[in-house]
PDB file of C-alpha atoms in Angstrom:
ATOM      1  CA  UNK A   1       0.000   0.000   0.000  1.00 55.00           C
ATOM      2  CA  UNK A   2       1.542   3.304  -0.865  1.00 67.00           C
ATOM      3  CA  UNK A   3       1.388   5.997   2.094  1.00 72.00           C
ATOM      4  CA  UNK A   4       0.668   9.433   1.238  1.00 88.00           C
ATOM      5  CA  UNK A   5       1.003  12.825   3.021  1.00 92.00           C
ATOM      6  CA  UNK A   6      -0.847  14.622   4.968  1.00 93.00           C
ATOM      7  CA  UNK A   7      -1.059  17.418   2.299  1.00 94.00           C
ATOM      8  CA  UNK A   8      -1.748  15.014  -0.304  1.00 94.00           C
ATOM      9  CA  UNK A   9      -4.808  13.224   1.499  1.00 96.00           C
ATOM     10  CA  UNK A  10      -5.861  16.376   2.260  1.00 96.00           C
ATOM     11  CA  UNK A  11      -6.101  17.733  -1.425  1.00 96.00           C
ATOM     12  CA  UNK A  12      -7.596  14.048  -2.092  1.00 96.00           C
ATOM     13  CA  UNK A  13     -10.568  14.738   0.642  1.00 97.00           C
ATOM     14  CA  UNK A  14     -11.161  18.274  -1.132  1.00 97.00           C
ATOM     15  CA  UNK A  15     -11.614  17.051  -4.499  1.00 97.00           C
ATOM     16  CA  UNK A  16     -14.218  14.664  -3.758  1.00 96.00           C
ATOM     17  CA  UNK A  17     -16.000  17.021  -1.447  1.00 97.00           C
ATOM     18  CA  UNK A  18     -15.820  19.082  -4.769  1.00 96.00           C
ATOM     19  CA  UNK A  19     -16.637  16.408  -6.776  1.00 96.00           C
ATOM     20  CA  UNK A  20     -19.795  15.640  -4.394  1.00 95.00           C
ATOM     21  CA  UNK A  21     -20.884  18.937  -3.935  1.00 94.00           C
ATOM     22  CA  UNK A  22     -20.940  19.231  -8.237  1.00 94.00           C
ATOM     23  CA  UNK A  23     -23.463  16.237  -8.207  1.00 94.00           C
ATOM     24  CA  UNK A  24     -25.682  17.483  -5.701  1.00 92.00           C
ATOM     25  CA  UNK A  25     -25.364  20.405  -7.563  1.00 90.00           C
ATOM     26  CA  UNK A  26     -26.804  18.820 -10.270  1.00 90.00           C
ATOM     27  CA  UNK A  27     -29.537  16.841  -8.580  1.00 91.00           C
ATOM     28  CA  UNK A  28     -31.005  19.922  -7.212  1.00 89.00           C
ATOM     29  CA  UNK A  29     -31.033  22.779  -9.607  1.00 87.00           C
ATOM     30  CA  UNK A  30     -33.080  21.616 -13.008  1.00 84.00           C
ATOM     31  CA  UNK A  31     -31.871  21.903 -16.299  1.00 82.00           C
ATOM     32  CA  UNK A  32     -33.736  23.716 -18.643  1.00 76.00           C
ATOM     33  CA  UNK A  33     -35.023  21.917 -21.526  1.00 75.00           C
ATOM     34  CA  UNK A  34     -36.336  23.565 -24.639  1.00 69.00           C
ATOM     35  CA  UNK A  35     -39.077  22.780 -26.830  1.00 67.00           C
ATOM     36  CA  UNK A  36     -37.987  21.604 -29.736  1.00 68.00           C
ATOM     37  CA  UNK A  37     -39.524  24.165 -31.860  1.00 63.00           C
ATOM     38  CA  UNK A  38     -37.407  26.634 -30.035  1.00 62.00           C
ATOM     39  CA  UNK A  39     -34.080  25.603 -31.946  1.00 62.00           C
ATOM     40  CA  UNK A  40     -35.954  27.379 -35.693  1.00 67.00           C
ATOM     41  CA  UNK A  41     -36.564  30.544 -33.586  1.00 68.00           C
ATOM     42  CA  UNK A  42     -33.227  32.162 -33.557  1.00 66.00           C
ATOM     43  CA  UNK A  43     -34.747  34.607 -30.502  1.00 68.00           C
ATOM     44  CA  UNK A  44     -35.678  32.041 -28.517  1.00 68.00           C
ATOM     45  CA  UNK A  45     -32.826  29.783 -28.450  1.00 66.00           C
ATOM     46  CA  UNK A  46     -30.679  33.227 -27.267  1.00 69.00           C
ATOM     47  CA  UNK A  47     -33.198  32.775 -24.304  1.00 68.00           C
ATOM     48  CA  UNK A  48     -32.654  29.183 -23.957  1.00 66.00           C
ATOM     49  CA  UNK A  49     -28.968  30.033 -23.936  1.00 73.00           C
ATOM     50  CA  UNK A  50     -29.042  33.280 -21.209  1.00 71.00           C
ATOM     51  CA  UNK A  51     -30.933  29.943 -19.433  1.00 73.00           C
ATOM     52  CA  UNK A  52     -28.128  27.404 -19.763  1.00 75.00           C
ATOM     53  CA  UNK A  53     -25.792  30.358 -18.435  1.00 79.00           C
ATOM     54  CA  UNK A  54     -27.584  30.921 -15.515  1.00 81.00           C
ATOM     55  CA  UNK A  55     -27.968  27.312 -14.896  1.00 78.00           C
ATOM     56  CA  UNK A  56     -24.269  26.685 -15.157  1.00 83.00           C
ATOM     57  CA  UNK A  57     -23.503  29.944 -12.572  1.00 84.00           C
ATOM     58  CA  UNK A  58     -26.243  28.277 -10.520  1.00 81.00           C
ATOM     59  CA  UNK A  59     -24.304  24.710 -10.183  1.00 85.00           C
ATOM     60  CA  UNK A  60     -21.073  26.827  -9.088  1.00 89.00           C
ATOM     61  CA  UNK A  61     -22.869  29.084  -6.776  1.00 88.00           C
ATOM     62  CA  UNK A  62     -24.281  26.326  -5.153  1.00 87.00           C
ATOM     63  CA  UNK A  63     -21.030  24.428  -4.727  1.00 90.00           C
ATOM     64  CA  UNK A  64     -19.285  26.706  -3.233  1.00 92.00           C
ATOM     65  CA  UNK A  65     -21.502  26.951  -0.545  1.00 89.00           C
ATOM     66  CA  UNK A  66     -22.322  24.094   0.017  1.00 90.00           C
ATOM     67  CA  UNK A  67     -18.443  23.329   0.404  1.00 94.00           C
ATOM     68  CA  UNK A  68     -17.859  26.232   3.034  1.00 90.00           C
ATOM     69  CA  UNK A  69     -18.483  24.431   5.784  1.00 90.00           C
ATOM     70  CA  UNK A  70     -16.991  20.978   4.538  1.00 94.00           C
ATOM     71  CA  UNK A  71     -13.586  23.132   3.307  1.00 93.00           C
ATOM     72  CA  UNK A  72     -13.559  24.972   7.083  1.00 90.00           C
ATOM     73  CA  UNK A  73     -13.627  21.416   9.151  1.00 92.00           C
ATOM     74  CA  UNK A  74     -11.301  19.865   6.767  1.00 95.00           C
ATOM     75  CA  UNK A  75      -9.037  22.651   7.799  1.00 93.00           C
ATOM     76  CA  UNK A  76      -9.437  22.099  11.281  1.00 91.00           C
ATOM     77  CA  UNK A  77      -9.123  18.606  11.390  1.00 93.00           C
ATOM     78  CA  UNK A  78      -5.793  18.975   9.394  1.00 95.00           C
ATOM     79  CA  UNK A  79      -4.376  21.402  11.493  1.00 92.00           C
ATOM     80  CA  UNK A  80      -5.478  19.138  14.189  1.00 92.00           C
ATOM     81  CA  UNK A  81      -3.474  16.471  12.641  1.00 93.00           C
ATOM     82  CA  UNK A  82      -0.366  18.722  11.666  1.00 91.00           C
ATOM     83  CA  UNK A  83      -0.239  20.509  15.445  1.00 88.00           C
ATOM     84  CA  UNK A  84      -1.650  18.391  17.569  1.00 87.00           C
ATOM     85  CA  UNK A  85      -4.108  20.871  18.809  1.00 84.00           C
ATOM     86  CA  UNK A  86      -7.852  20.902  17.933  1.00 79.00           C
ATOM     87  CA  UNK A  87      -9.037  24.491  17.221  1.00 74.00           C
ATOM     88  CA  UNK A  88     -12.583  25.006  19.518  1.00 73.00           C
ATOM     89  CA  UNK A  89     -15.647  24.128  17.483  1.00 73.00           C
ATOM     90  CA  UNK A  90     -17.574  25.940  20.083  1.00 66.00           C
ATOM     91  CA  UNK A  91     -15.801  29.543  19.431  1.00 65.00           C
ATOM     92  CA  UNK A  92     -15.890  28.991  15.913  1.00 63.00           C
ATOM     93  CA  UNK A  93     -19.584  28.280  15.464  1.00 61.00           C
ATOM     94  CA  UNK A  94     -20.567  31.158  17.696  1.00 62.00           C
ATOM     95  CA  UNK A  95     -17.973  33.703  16.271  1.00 59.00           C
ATOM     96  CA  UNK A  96     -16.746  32.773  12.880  1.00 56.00           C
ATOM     97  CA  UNK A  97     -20.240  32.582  10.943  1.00 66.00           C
ATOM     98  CA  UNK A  98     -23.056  34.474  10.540  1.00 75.00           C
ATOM     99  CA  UNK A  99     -25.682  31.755  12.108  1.00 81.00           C
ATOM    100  CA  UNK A 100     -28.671  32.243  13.766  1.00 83.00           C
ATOM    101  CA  UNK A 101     -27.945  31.735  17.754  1.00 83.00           C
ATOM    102  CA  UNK A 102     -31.111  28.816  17.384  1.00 87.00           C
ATOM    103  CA  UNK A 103     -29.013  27.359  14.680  1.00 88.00           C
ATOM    104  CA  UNK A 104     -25.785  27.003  16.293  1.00 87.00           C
ATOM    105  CA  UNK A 105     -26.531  24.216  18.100  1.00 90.00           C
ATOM    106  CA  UNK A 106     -26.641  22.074  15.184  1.00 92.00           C
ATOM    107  CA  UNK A 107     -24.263  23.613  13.708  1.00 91.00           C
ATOM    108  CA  UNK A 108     -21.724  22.659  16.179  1.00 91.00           C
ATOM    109  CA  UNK A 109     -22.833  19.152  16.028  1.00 94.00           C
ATOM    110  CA  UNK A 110     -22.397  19.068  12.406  1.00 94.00           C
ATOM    111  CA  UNK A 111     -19.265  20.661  11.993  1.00 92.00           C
ATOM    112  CA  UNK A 112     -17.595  18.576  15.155  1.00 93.00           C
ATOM    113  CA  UNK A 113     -18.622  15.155  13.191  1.00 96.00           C
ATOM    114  CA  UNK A 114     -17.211  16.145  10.049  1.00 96.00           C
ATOM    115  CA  UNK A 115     -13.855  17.291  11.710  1.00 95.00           C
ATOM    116  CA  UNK A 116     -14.040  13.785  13.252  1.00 95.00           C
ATOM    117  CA  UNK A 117     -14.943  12.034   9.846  1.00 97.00           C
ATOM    118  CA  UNK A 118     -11.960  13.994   8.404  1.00 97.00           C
ATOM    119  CA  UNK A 119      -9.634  13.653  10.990  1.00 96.00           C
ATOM    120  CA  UNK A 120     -10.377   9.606  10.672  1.00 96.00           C
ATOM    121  CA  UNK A 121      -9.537  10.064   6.777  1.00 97.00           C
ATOM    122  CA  UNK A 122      -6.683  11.877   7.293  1.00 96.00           C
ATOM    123  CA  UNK A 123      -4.989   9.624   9.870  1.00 95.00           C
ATOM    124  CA  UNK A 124      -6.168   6.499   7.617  1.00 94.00           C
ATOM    125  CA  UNK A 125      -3.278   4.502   4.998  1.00 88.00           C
ATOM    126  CA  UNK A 126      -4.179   4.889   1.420  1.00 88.00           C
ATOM    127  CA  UNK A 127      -3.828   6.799  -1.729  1.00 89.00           C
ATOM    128  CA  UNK A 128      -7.415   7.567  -2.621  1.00 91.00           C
ATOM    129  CA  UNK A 129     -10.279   8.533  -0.783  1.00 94.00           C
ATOM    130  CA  UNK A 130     -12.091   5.414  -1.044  1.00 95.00           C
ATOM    131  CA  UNK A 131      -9.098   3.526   0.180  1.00 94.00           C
ATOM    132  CA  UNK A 132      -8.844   6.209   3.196  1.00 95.00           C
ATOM    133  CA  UNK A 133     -12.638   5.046   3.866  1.00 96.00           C
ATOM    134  CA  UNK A 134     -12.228   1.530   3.660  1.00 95.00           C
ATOM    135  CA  UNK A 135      -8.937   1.858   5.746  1.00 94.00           C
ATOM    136  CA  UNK A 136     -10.679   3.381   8.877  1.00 95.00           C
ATOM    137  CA  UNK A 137     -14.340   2.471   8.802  1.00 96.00           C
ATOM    138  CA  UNK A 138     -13.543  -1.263   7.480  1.00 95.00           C
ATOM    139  CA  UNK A 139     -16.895  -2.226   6.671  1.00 95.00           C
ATOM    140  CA  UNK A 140     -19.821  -0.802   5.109  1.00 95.00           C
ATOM    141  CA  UNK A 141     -21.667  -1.082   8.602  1.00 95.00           C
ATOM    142  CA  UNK A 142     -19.540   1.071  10.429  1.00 95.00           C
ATOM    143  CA  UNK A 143     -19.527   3.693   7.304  1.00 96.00           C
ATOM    144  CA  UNK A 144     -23.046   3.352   7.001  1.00 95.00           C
ATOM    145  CA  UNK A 145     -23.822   4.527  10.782  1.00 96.00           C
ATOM    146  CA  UNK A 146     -21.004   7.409  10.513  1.00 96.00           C
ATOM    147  CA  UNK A 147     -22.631   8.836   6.859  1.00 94.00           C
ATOM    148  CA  UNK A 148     -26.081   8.731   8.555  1.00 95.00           C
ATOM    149  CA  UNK A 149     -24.987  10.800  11.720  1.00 97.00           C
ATOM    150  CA  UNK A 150     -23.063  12.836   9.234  1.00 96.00           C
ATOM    151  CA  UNK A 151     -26.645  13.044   7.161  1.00 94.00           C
ATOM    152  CA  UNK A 152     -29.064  13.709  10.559  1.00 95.00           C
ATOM    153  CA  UNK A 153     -26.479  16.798  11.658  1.00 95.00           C
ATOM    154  CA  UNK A 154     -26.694  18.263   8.406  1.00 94.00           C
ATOM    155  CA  UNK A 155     -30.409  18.015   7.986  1.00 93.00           C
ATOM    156  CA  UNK A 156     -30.888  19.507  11.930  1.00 94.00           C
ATOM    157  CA  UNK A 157     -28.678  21.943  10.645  1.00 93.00           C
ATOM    158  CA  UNK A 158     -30.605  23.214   7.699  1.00 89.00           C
ATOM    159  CA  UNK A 159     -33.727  22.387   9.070  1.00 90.00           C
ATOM    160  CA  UNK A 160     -32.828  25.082  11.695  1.00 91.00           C
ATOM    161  CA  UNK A 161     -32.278  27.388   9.215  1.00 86.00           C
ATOM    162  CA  UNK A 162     -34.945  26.937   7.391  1.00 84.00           C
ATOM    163  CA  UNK A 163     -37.639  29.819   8.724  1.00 81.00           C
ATOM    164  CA  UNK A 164     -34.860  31.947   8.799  1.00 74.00           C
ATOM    165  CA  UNK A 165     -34.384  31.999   5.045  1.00 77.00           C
ATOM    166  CA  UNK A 166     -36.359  34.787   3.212  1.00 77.00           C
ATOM    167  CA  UNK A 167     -38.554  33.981   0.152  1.00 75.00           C
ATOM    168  CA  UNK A 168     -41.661  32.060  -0.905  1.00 74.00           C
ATOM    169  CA  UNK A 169     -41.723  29.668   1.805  1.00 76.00           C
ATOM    170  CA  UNK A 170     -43.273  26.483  -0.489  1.00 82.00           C
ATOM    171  CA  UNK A 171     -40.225  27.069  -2.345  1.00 78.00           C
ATOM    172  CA  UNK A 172     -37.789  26.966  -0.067  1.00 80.00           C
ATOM    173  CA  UNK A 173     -39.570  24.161   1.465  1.00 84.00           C
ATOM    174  CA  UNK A 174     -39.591  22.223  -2.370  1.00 86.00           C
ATOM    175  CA  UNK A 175     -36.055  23.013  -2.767  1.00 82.00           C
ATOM    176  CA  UNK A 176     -35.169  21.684   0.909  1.00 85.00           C
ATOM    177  CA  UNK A 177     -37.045  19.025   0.446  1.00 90.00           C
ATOM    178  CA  UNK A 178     -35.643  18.229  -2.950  1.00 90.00           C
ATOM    179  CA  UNK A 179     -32.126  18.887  -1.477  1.00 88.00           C
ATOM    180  CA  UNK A 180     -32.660  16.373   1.587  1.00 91.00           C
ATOM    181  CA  UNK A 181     -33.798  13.519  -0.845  1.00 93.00           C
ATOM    182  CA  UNK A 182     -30.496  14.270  -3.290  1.00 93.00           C
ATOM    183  CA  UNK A 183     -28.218  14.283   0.013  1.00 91.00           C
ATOM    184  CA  UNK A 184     -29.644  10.951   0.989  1.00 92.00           C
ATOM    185  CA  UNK A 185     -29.435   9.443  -2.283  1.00 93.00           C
ATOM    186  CA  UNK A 186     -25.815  10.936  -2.593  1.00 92.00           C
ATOM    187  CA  UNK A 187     -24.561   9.171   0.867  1.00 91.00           C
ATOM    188  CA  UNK A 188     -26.342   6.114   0.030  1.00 93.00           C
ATOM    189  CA  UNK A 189     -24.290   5.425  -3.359  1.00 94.00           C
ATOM    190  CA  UNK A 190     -21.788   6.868  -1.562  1.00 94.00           C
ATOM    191  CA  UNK A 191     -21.415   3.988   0.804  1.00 94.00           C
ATOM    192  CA  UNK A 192     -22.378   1.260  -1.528  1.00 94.00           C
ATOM    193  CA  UNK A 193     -19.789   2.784  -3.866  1.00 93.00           C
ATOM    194  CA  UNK A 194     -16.847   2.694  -1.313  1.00 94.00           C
ATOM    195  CA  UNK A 195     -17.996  -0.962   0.016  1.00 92.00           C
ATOM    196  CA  UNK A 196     -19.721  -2.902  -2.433  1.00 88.00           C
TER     197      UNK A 196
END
């Protein structure tokens, strides 16, 4: 088995949070589809275009922030790992980000099992993500129960933030919903992926 470094795994864990984050990306936000007749109209298909734009800037927008808190406890938990010293999740979920003080709660719970789940990755022997997975959780059991915790946080989490977020509330309530069932899907293959 080759051992990488700590750098290296960590750029490895980033990229597939990217990678992840791109997919849900594109399970949530719908692609527009044209009518067929809309190809012979020059004007339209400019429309359909300005659409496809948006859509694209949509699918980055969302990724990055849905990777904001992901990229901040991977920094942690590598710092942890580099130093020996584990930053306070408390100061940084009451100081570091704008969140609701109802919210932070969850937040901290979140954020604390994904510097754990990172932390476990990072300490693990392998040169691929997958391989860090299998090396610490070992069976599909064990990584089933830790992407399920990792799945309830993150739902608390958003559904704490949920009446806080302005807008049509059915939907934001259709696109949280939407986003919950895409987040459980993604773990799911995730696991069976990793250990099939």
């Amino acid at each position: 088995m080759i051992e990488i470094s700590l750098d290296d795994k960590r750029t490895l864990i980033l990229e597939y949070e990217k990678s992840r984050a791109r997919e849900l990306a594109r399970l949530v936000i719908e692609k527009p589809v044209p009518p067929v007749w809309m190809i012979f109209i020059p004007v339209f298909f400019i429309f359909y275009a300005w659409k496809i734009r948006e859509y694209s800037s949509g699918l980055k927008d969302f990724s990055k922030h849905y990777l904001v808190s992901r990229n901040r406890a991977l920094d942690i938990a590598y710092e942890a790992e580099k130093t020996g010293k584990l930053e306070e999740i408390d100061d940084l979920a009451e100081n570091n980000y704008p969140i609701p003080s109802h919210a932070r709660p969850a937040y901290r719970r979140w954020l604390s099992l994904l510097v754990d789940h990172y932390r476990n990755l990072l300490t693990a022997g392998s040169s691929s993500v997958e391989g860090l997975i299998r090396a610490h959780y070992r069976n599909k059991a064990t990584f089933m129960l830790t992407n399920n915790q990792l799945r309830t946080a993150e739902a608390a989490f958003n559904s704490a933030l949920l009446p806080k977020i302005e807008g049509d509330s059915q939907d934001i309530r259709y696109v949280f919903e939407k986003m919950e069932r895409s987040l459980t899907d993604l773990y799911r293959r995730e696991v069976d992926d990793v250990f099939p």
